[in-house]
């Protein structure tokens, strides 16, 4: 096909010099550009278009037609779109340097079409390869990140295990000397080793209290490490919860009197004998009493309560709601124990966190932030649950539920 620059616009050029200038400018464009009339006759093709369409053959008589030879579309349809007001019609164009996109605009006054060819936004085979490559790269990166995270997690776990082992052996080493010290304090305070002056007795009493605190701390560490390493085995036996809690009250009476905090016990009736680990539940209540006393100012009150309770979630199988409404009173299947104080209270944002390991709301307060974490694990090991109701300035109420029926251990 022949499309020399001079002959490409045959009818509308207004002057040779101006036309020469124009076509040089259009040749300088870095994209193929075509101009055609309504019949599809190509009036102008810049150098890029001629190269891309291989219209170099000067001997060719037949003029290329835009619709037939380039776009392979029906002229009517295209003009229909443009005359309906579409600014630009985009069509795929395979003949220019592989897959391209033709952006077609209509100039109504001369009734010409101007076509810019540009690479299609997605060149399928190349882009698919590139995309596959990118996806592979991303997957590889993710794999590496995952492995690094896993390695970091395993390292942390190992460090955590070592910490637990260290804590456990340190606590174990302290246990015996502390027991010996405690024994001697008791012996001296009993007067068996000779008469004590008032001052000596006071000093010994204070030392014994410090020793008791250390014993509790060591016991906390031992419990924590046993729980952490999975070595703790609970002894489930038929026990009386009233006896269990009464013992705790008797043990704590004196400490509460010394702190001028009123201790009240309110125990419900018809409490069943059920299987639980007596010393471990005592330990839980002791932790709660210890906290209540620590956080309640002089003149305050702490109440220990226990009641039979119907724990709906633990009923298996679930009783249909209709039948439940009809029944007079659901049968208790658990006990609820609470330790309530009139102390400082805890703001809502800490209600979950205080049950986590080493968590203390006030870091300057005494304690290791382990008491509630251990209590929670022990209660959960009994298939129970623990939570707190509290408001700053209005005291706190720690409550835990223990299922009393074996079948109630299974979740509904
Ligand atoms: P710690 O042995 O340090 O007391 P705990 O796990 O027993 O640790 O308690 C965690 C934190 O919860 C405490 O540091 C304290 O801030 C808060 N807390 C626990 N019990 C009470 C309570 N009865 N009143 C106010 N704050 C409490």
Coordinates of C-alpha atoms and ligand atoms in Angstrom, one line a residue:
X1 CA 0.0 0.0 0.0
X2 CA 1.2 3.5 -0.8
X3 CA 0.9 6.2 1.8
X4 CA 3.6 8.8 1.1
X5 CA 3.4 11.8 3.4
X6 CA 2.7 14.2 0.5
X7 CA -0.1 12.1 -0.8
X8 CA -1.7 11.1 2.5
X9 CA -4.0 14.0 2.7
X10 CA -5.3 14.5 -0.6
X11 CA -8.2 16.9 -0.5
X12 CA -8.0 19.1 2.6
X13 CA -4.4 20.4 2.7
X14 CA -4.4 24.1 2.5
X15 CA -0.9 24.7 1.5
X16 CA 2.3 22.7 0.9
X17 CA 4.5 24.4 3.5
X18 CA 1.9 24.4 6.2
X19 CA 1.0 20.8 5.5
X20 CA 4.7 19.8 5.5
X21 CA 5.1 21.5 8.8
X22 CA 2.1 19.8 10.2
X23 CA 3.0 16.3 9.0
X24 CA 6.6 16.8 10.5
X25 CA 5.0 17.6 13.8
X26 CA 2.7 14.6 13.7
X27 CA 5.6 12.4 12.7
X28 CA 7.4 13.5 15.8
X29 CA 4.6 12.0 17.9
X30 CA 5.8 8.9 19.7
X31 CA 2.5 7.1 19.0
X32 CA 0.9 5.9 15.7
X33 CA -1.7 8.4 14.5
X34 CA -4.1 7.9 11.6
X35 CA -6.7 10.2 10.1
X36 CA -9.5 8.8 8.0
X37 CA -12.7 10.0 6.4
X38 CA -16.2 8.6 6.9
X39 CA -15.7 6.0 4.2
X40 CA -12.6 4.7 6.0
X41 CA -10.2 6.1 3.5
X42 CA -6.9 6.8 5.3
X43 CA -6.0 10.4 4.7
X44 CA -3.0 10.6 6.9
X45 CA -0.7 8.2 8.7
X46 CA 2.3 9.5 10.6
X47 CA 5.6 7.6 10.4
X48 CA 4.9 5.5 13.5
X49 CA 1.6 4.3 12.0
X50 CA 3.2 3.5 8.7
X51 CA 6.0 1.5 10.4
X52 CA 3.6 -0.3 12.6
X53 CA 1.2 -1.1 9.7
X54 CA 3.9 -1.9 7.3
X55 CA 2.5 0.6 4.8
X56 CA 5.8 1.1 3.0
X57 CA 5.1 -0.5 -0.3
X58 CA 5.1 2.5 -2.7
X59 CA 3.9 0.3 -5.6
X60 CA 0.7 -0.7 -3.9
X61 CA -2.3 1.0 -5.6
X62 CA -5.1 -0.1 -3.3
X63 CA -5.6 2.5 -0.6
X64 CA -5.9 1.0 2.9
X65 CA -9.3 1.3 4.5
X66 CA -9.6 2.0 8.2
X67 CA -12.5 -0.2 8.9
X68 CA -11.6 -3.1 6.7
X69 CA -7.8 -3.2 7.0
X70 CA -7.1 -1.7 10.4
X71 CA -10.0 -1.8 12.9
X72 CA -11.9 -4.7 11.4
X73 CA -15.2 -3.2 12.5
X74 CA -18.4 -2.0 11.0
X75 CA -18.3 1.7 10.2
X76 CA -22.0 2.2 11.0
X77 CA -21.7 0.9 14.5
X78 CA -18.7 3.0 15.2
X79 CA -20.2 6.2 13.9
X80 CA -23.4 5.3 15.8
X81 CA -21.5 5.4 19.0
X82 CA -19.7 8.6 18.2
X83 CA -22.7 10.4 17.0
X84 CA -24.6 9.5 20.1
X85 CA -22.2 11.7 22.0
X86 CA -19.4 9.4 23.1
X87 CA -16.2 11.4 23.2
X88 CA -13.9 8.6 22.4
X89 CA -14.4 5.0 21.4
X90 CA -11.7 2.4 22.4
X91 CA -11.2 -0.6 20.2
X92 CA -8.6 -3.4 20.3
X93 CA -6.2 -3.2 17.4
X94 CA -4.1 -6.3 16.7
X95 CA -2.3 -5.1 13.6
X96 CA -0.1 -2.5 15.4
X97 CA 3.0 -4.1 17.0
X98 CA 1.0 -6.9 18.6
X99 CA -2.0 -6.1 20.8
X100 CA -2.8 -2.4 20.9
X101 CA -5.7 -0.2 21.7
X102 CA -7.1 2.3 19.2
X103 CA -8.5 5.5 20.7
X104 CA -10.9 6.9 18.1
X105 CA -12.2 10.4 18.1
X106 CA -14.5 12.1 15.6
X107 CA -13.9 15.6 14.3
X108 CA -17.5 16.6 13.1
X109 CA -16.5 19.7 11.1
X110 CA -14.3 18.0 8.5
X111 CA -16.1 14.7 9.3
X112 CA -12.9 12.9 10.0
X113 CA -11.8 10.2 12.4
X114 CA -8.6 10.6 14.3
X115 CA -7.1 7.4 15.6
X116 CA -4.3 7.1 18.2
X117 CA -2.8 3.7 18.7
X118 CA -1.3 2.8 22.1
X119 CA -0.3 -0.4 23.9
X120 CA -3.3 -2.1 25.4
X121 CA -3.4 -1.6 29.2
X122 CA -3.1 -5.4 29.7
X123 CA -1.0 -7.3 27.3
X124 CA -2.2 -10.7 28.2
X125 CA 0.6 -13.2 27.8
X126 CA 3.4 -10.9 29.0
X127 CA 1.3 -9.6 31.9
X128 CA 0.2 -13.0 32.9
X129 CA 3.8 -14.0 33.2
X130 CA 4.6 -10.9 35.1
X131 CA 1.7 -11.4 37.3
X132 CA 2.6 -15.0 38.0
X133 CA 6.1 -13.9 38.8
X134 CA 4.8 -11.2 41.2
X135 CA 2.5 -13.6 42.9
X136 CA 5.4 -16.1 43.2
X137 CA 7.6 -13.4 44.7
X138 CA 4.8 -12.4 47.1
X139 CA 4.3 -16.0 48.1
X140 CA 8.0 -16.5 48.7
X141 CA 8.2 -13.3 50.8
X142 CA 5.2 -14.5 52.8
X143 CA 6.8 -17.9 53.3
X144 CA 10.0 -16.2 54.5
X145 CA 8.1 -13.9 56.9
X146 CA 6.1 -16.9 58.2
X147 CA 9.3 -18.9 58.8
X148 CA 10.9 -16.0 60.6
X149 CA 7.9 -15.5 62.7
X150 CA 7.8 -19.1 63.6
X151 CA 11.5 -19.2 64.5
X152 CA 11.0 -16.1 66.7
X153 CA 8.0 -17.7 68.3
X154 CA 9.9 -20.9 69.0
X155 CA 12.8 -18.9 70.5
X156 CA 10.4 -17.0 72.7
X157 CA 8.8 -20.2 73.8
X158 CA 12.1 -21.6 74.7
X159 CA 13.1 -18.5 76.6
X160 CA 9.7 -18.6 78.4
X161 CA 10.3 -22.3 79.3
X162 CA 13.7 -21.5 80.7
X163 CA 12.2 -18.7 82.7
X164 CA 9.6 -21.1 84.1
X165 CA 12.3 -23.7 84.9
X166 CA 14.4 -21.1 86.6
X167 CA 11.5 -19.7 88.6
X168 CA 10.5 -23.2 89.6
X169 CA 14.0 -24.3 90.8
X170 CA 14.6 -20.9 92.6
X171 CA 11.3 -21.3 94.4
X172 CA 12.0 -24.9 95.2
X173 CA 15.4 -24.0 96.7
X174 CA 13.8 -21.3 98.9
X175 CA 11.0 -23.5 100.2
X176 CA 13.1 -25.6 102.7
X177 CA 15.0 -22.7 104.4
X178 CA 11.8 -20.7 104.7
X179 CA 10.1 -23.6 106.3
X180 CA 12.9 -23.9 108.8
X181 CA 12.8 -20.2 109.6
X182 CA 9.1 -20.3 110.0
X183 CA 9.4 -23.2 112.4
X184 CA 12.0 -21.4 114.5
X185 CA 9.8 -18.2 114.7
X186 CA 6.9 -20.3 115.9
X187 CA 9.1 -22.0 118.4
X188 CA 10.5 -18.8 119.8
X189 CA 7.1 -17.1 119.9
X190 CA 5.7 -20.0 121.8
X191 CA 8.2 -19.3 124.6
X192 CA 9.8 -22.8 124.6
X193 CA 13.2 -21.4 124.1
X194 CA 13.0 -18.9 126.9
X195 CA 11.1 -15.8 128.0
X196 CA 10.7 -13.0 125.5
X197 CA 10.5 -9.3 126.3
X198 CA 7.6 -7.3 124.7
X199 CA 10.0 -5.7 122.2
X200 CA 11.6 -9.1 121.2
X201 CA 8.1 -10.5 120.7
X202 CA 7.1 -7.6 118.5
X203 CA 10.2 -8.0 116.3
X204 CA 9.8 -11.7 116.1
X205 CA 6.1 -11.3 115.2
X206 CA 7.0 -8.9 112.4
X207 CA 9.7 -11.1 111.1
X208 CA 7.4 -14.1 111.1
X209 CA 4.8 -12.0 109.0
X210 CA 7.5 -11.2 106.5
X211 CA 8.5 -14.9 106.4
X212 CA 4.8 -15.8 105.8
X213 CA 4.7 -13.4 102.9
X214 CA 7.8 -15.0 101.4
X215 CA 6.3 -18.5 101.9
X216 CA 3.2 -17.3 100.1
X217 CA 5.3 -15.9 97.3
X218 CA 7.3 -19.1 96.9
X219 CA 4.1 -21.1 96.9
X220 CA 2.7 -18.8 94.2
X221 CA 5.8 -19.4 92.1
X222 CA 5.7 -23.1 92.6
X223 CA 2.0 -23.2 91.6
X224 CA 2.6 -21.0 88.6
X225 CA 5.5 -23.1 87.3
X226 CA 3.6 -26.3 88.0
X227 CA 0.6 -25.0 86.0
X228 CA 2.8 -23.6 83.2
X229 CA 4.7 -26.9 82.8
X230 CA 1.5 -28.9 82.9
X231 CA 2.8 -30.8 86.0
X232 CA -0.1 -29.8 88.3
X233 CA -2.6 -32.7 88.8
X234 CA -5.8 -31.8 90.6
X235 CA -7.1 -34.2 93.2
X236 CA -10.9 -34.3 92.7
X237 CA -12.6 -35.7 95.7
X238 CA -16.0 -35.3 97.3
X239 CA -15.6 -32.3 99.6
X240 CA -17.8 -29.9 101.5
X241 CA -17.4 -26.4 100.2
X242 CA -18.6 -24.9 103.5
X243 CA -15.8 -26.6 105.4
X244 CA -13.3 -25.5 102.8
X245 CA -14.4 -21.8 103.0
X246 CA -14.8 -21.8 106.8
X247 CA -11.1 -22.9 107.1
X248 CA -10.1 -19.9 105.0
X249 CA -12.2 -17.5 107.1
X250 CA -10.6 -18.8 110.3
X251 CA -7.1 -18.4 108.9
X252 CA -7.7 -14.8 107.7
X253 CA -9.6 -13.5 110.7
X254 CA -6.6 -12.2 112.6
X255 CA -5.1 -10.5 109.6
X256 CA -8.4 -8.7 108.9
X257 CA -8.7 -7.6 112.5
X258 CA -5.2 -6.2 112.5
X259 CA -6.0 -4.2 109.3
X260 CA -9.3 -3.0 110.9
X261 CA -11.3 -4.4 107.9
X262 CA -14.5 -6.2 108.8
X263 CA -14.7 -9.7 107.4
X264 CA -18.2 -11.2 106.9
X265 CA -19.1 -14.7 105.8
X266 CA -22.5 -15.5 104.2
X267 CA -23.0 -19.1 103.3
X268 CA -26.1 -20.4 101.6
X269 CA -28.1 -23.5 102.5
X270 CA -28.4 -26.8 100.7
X271 CA -24.9 -26.6 99.4
X272 CA -24.1 -30.0 97.9
X273 CA -21.0 -32.2 98.5
X274 CA -19.2 -32.3 95.2
X275 CA -15.9 -33.2 93.7
X276 CA -13.2 -30.6 93.8
X277 CA -9.6 -30.1 94.9
X278 CA -9.9 -28.8 98.4
X279 CA -6.5 -27.2 98.9
X280 CA -6.6 -25.6 95.4
X281 CA -10.0 -24.0 95.9
X282 CA -8.7 -22.8 99.3
X283 CA -5.8 -21.3 97.5
X284 CA -8.1 -19.5 95.0
X285 CA -10.2 -18.0 97.8
X286 CA -7.0 -17.1 99.7
X287 CA -5.7 -15.2 96.7
X288 CA -9.0 -13.3 96.5
X289 CA -9.1 -12.5 100.2
X290 CA -5.5 -11.4 100.1
X291 CA -6.2 -9.0 97.3
X292 CA -9.4 -7.7 98.9
X293 CA -7.6 -7.0 102.1
X294 CA -4.7 -5.4 100.3
X295 CA -7.0 -3.0 98.4
X296 CA -9.5 -2.2 101.1
X297 CA -8.6 0.7 103.4
X298 CA -9.0 0.5 107.2
X299 CA -12.7 0.6 108.2
X300 CA -13.8 -1.2 105.0
X301 CA -15.6 -4.5 104.7
X302 CA -15.0 -7.8 102.8
X303 CA -17.7 -10.4 102.3
X304 CA -17.2 -14.0 101.4
X305 CA -20.3 -15.6 100.0
X306 CA -21.3 -19.0 98.6
X307 CA -24.6 -20.0 97.1
X308 CA -26.0 -22.8 95.1
X309 CA -26.5 -21.7 91.6
X310 CA -28.1 -22.7 88.3
X311 CA -25.5 -22.4 85.6
X312 CA -27.5 -22.4 82.4
X313 CA -24.6 -22.9 80.0
X314 CA -23.6 -26.1 81.8
X315 CA -26.9 -27.8 81.3
X316 CA -26.7 -30.7 78.9
X317 CA -28.7 -31.3 76.8
X318 CA -30.2 -27.8 76.6
X319 CA -33.7 -27.7 77.9
X320 CA -36.1 -26.1 75.4
X321 CA -37.0 -22.5 76.5
X322 CA -40.7 -23.3 76.6
X323 CA -40.2 -26.2 79.1
X324 CA -37.8 -24.1 81.1
X325 CA -40.4 -21.4 81.5
X326 CA -42.9 -24.0 82.6
X327 CA -40.6 -25.4 85.3
X328 CA -40.9 -23.9 88.7
X329 CA -37.2 -23.5 89.6
X330 CA -34.2 -24.8 87.7
X331 CA -32.2 -27.2 89.8
X332 CA -28.8 -25.9 90.9
X333 CA -25.9 -27.4 89.1
X334 CA -23.1 -25.3 90.5
X335 CA -22.0 -23.1 93.3
X336 CA -21.1 -19.5 93.0
X337 CA -18.4 -18.1 95.4
X338 CA -17.8 -14.4 95.7
X339 CA -15.3 -12.2 97.5
X340 CA -16.6 -8.6 97.6
X341 CA -14.8 -5.6 99.1
X342 CA -15.5 -1.9 99.7
X343 CA -12.0 -1.0 98.4
X344 CA -10.6 1.1 95.6
X345 CA -12.2 -0.8 92.8
X346 CA -10.9 -1.5 89.3
X347 CA -11.8 0.4 86.1
X348 CA -13.5 -1.6 83.4
X349 CA -10.5 -1.6 81.0
X350 CA -8.6 -3.8 83.4
X351 CA -11.3 -6.3 84.1
X352 CA -9.9 -8.9 81.6
X353 CA -6.2 -8.0 81.9
X354 CA -5.9 -8.5 85.6
X355 CA -6.3 -12.2 85.0
X356 CA -3.2 -12.3 82.8
X357 CA 0.3 -13.4 84.0
X358 CA 2.3 -10.8 85.8
X359 CA -0.4 -8.1 85.4
X360 CA -0.6 -5.4 88.0
X361 CA -2.8 -2.3 87.6
X362 CA -0.5 -0.4 89.9
X363 CA 3.1 -1.6 89.3
X364 CA 4.3 0.0 92.5
X365 CA 2.0 -2.2 94.6
X366 CA 3.4 -5.3 96.3
X367 CA 2.8 -8.7 94.6
X368 CA 3.9 -10.3 91.4
X369 CA 0.7 -10.0 89.4
X370 CA 0.3 -13.8 89.4
X371 CA -2.4 -14.4 92.0
X372 CA -5.4 -13.9 89.7
X373 CA -3.7 -15.7 86.8
X374 CA -3.2 -18.8 88.9
X375 CA -6.7 -18.5 90.4
X376 CA -8.2 -18.4 86.9
X377 CA -6.2 -21.4 85.7
X378 CA -7.2 -23.4 88.8
X379 CA -10.9 -22.5 88.4
X380 CA -10.8 -23.4 84.7
X381 CA -9.2 -26.7 85.6
X382 CA -12.3 -27.3 87.7
X383 CA -14.4 -26.5 84.6
X384 CA -15.5 -23.3 86.2
X385 CA -15.2 -19.6 85.4
X386 CA -14.1 -16.5 87.2
X387 CA -14.8 -12.8 86.6
X388 CA -14.9 -9.5 88.3
X389 CA -17.6 -6.8 88.8
X390 CA -16.0 -3.5 89.8
X391 CA -16.1 0.2 89.5
X392 CA -13.4 2.6 90.7
X393 CA -14.3 4.0 94.1
X394 CA -17.1 1.4 94.6
X395 CA -15.2 -1.7 95.5
X396 CA -14.8 -5.0 93.7
X397 CA -16.6 -8.3 93.6
X398 CA -14.7 -11.3 92.4
X399 CA -16.9 -14.3 91.6
X400 CA -16.3 -17.8 90.5
X401 CA -18.5 -20.6 89.5
X402 CA -17.8 -24.3 90.1
X403 CA -20.0 -27.0 88.5
X404 CA -21.2 -29.5 91.1
X405 CA -22.4 -32.2 88.8
X406 CA -20.1 -34.3 86.7
X407 CA -22.4 -34.3 83.7
X408 CA -22.4 -30.6 83.9
X409 CA -18.7 -30.6 83.0
X410 CA -19.6 -31.0 79.4
X411 CA -20.5 -27.9 77.5
X412 CA -24.0 -27.7 76.2
Ligands
LIG1 P1 -0.9 -9.4 92.8 O1 -0.4 -10.7 93.4 O2 0.2 -8.5 92.4 O3 -1.9 -8.7 93.7 P2 -3.1 -10.4 91.2 O4 -3.0 -11.2 90.0 O5 -3.6 -11.0 92.4 O6 -1.6 -9.9 91.5 O7 -3.9 -9.1 90.9 C1 -3.6 -8.3 89.7 C2 -3.9 -6.9 89.9 O8 -5.4 -6.8 90.0 C3 -3.4 -6.3 91.2 O9 -2.1 -5.7 90.9 C4 -4.4 -5.2 91.5 O10 -4.1 -4.0 90.8 C5 -5.7 -5.7 90.9 N1 -6.6 -6.2 91.9 C6 -6.8 -7.5 92.3 N2 -7.7 -7.6 93.2 C7 -8.2 -6.4 93.5 C8 -9.1 -5.8 94.4 N3 -9.9 -6.6 95.2 N4 -9.3 -4.5 94.4 C9 -8.6 -3.7 93.6 N5 -7.7 -4.1 92.7 C10 -7.4 -5.5 92.7

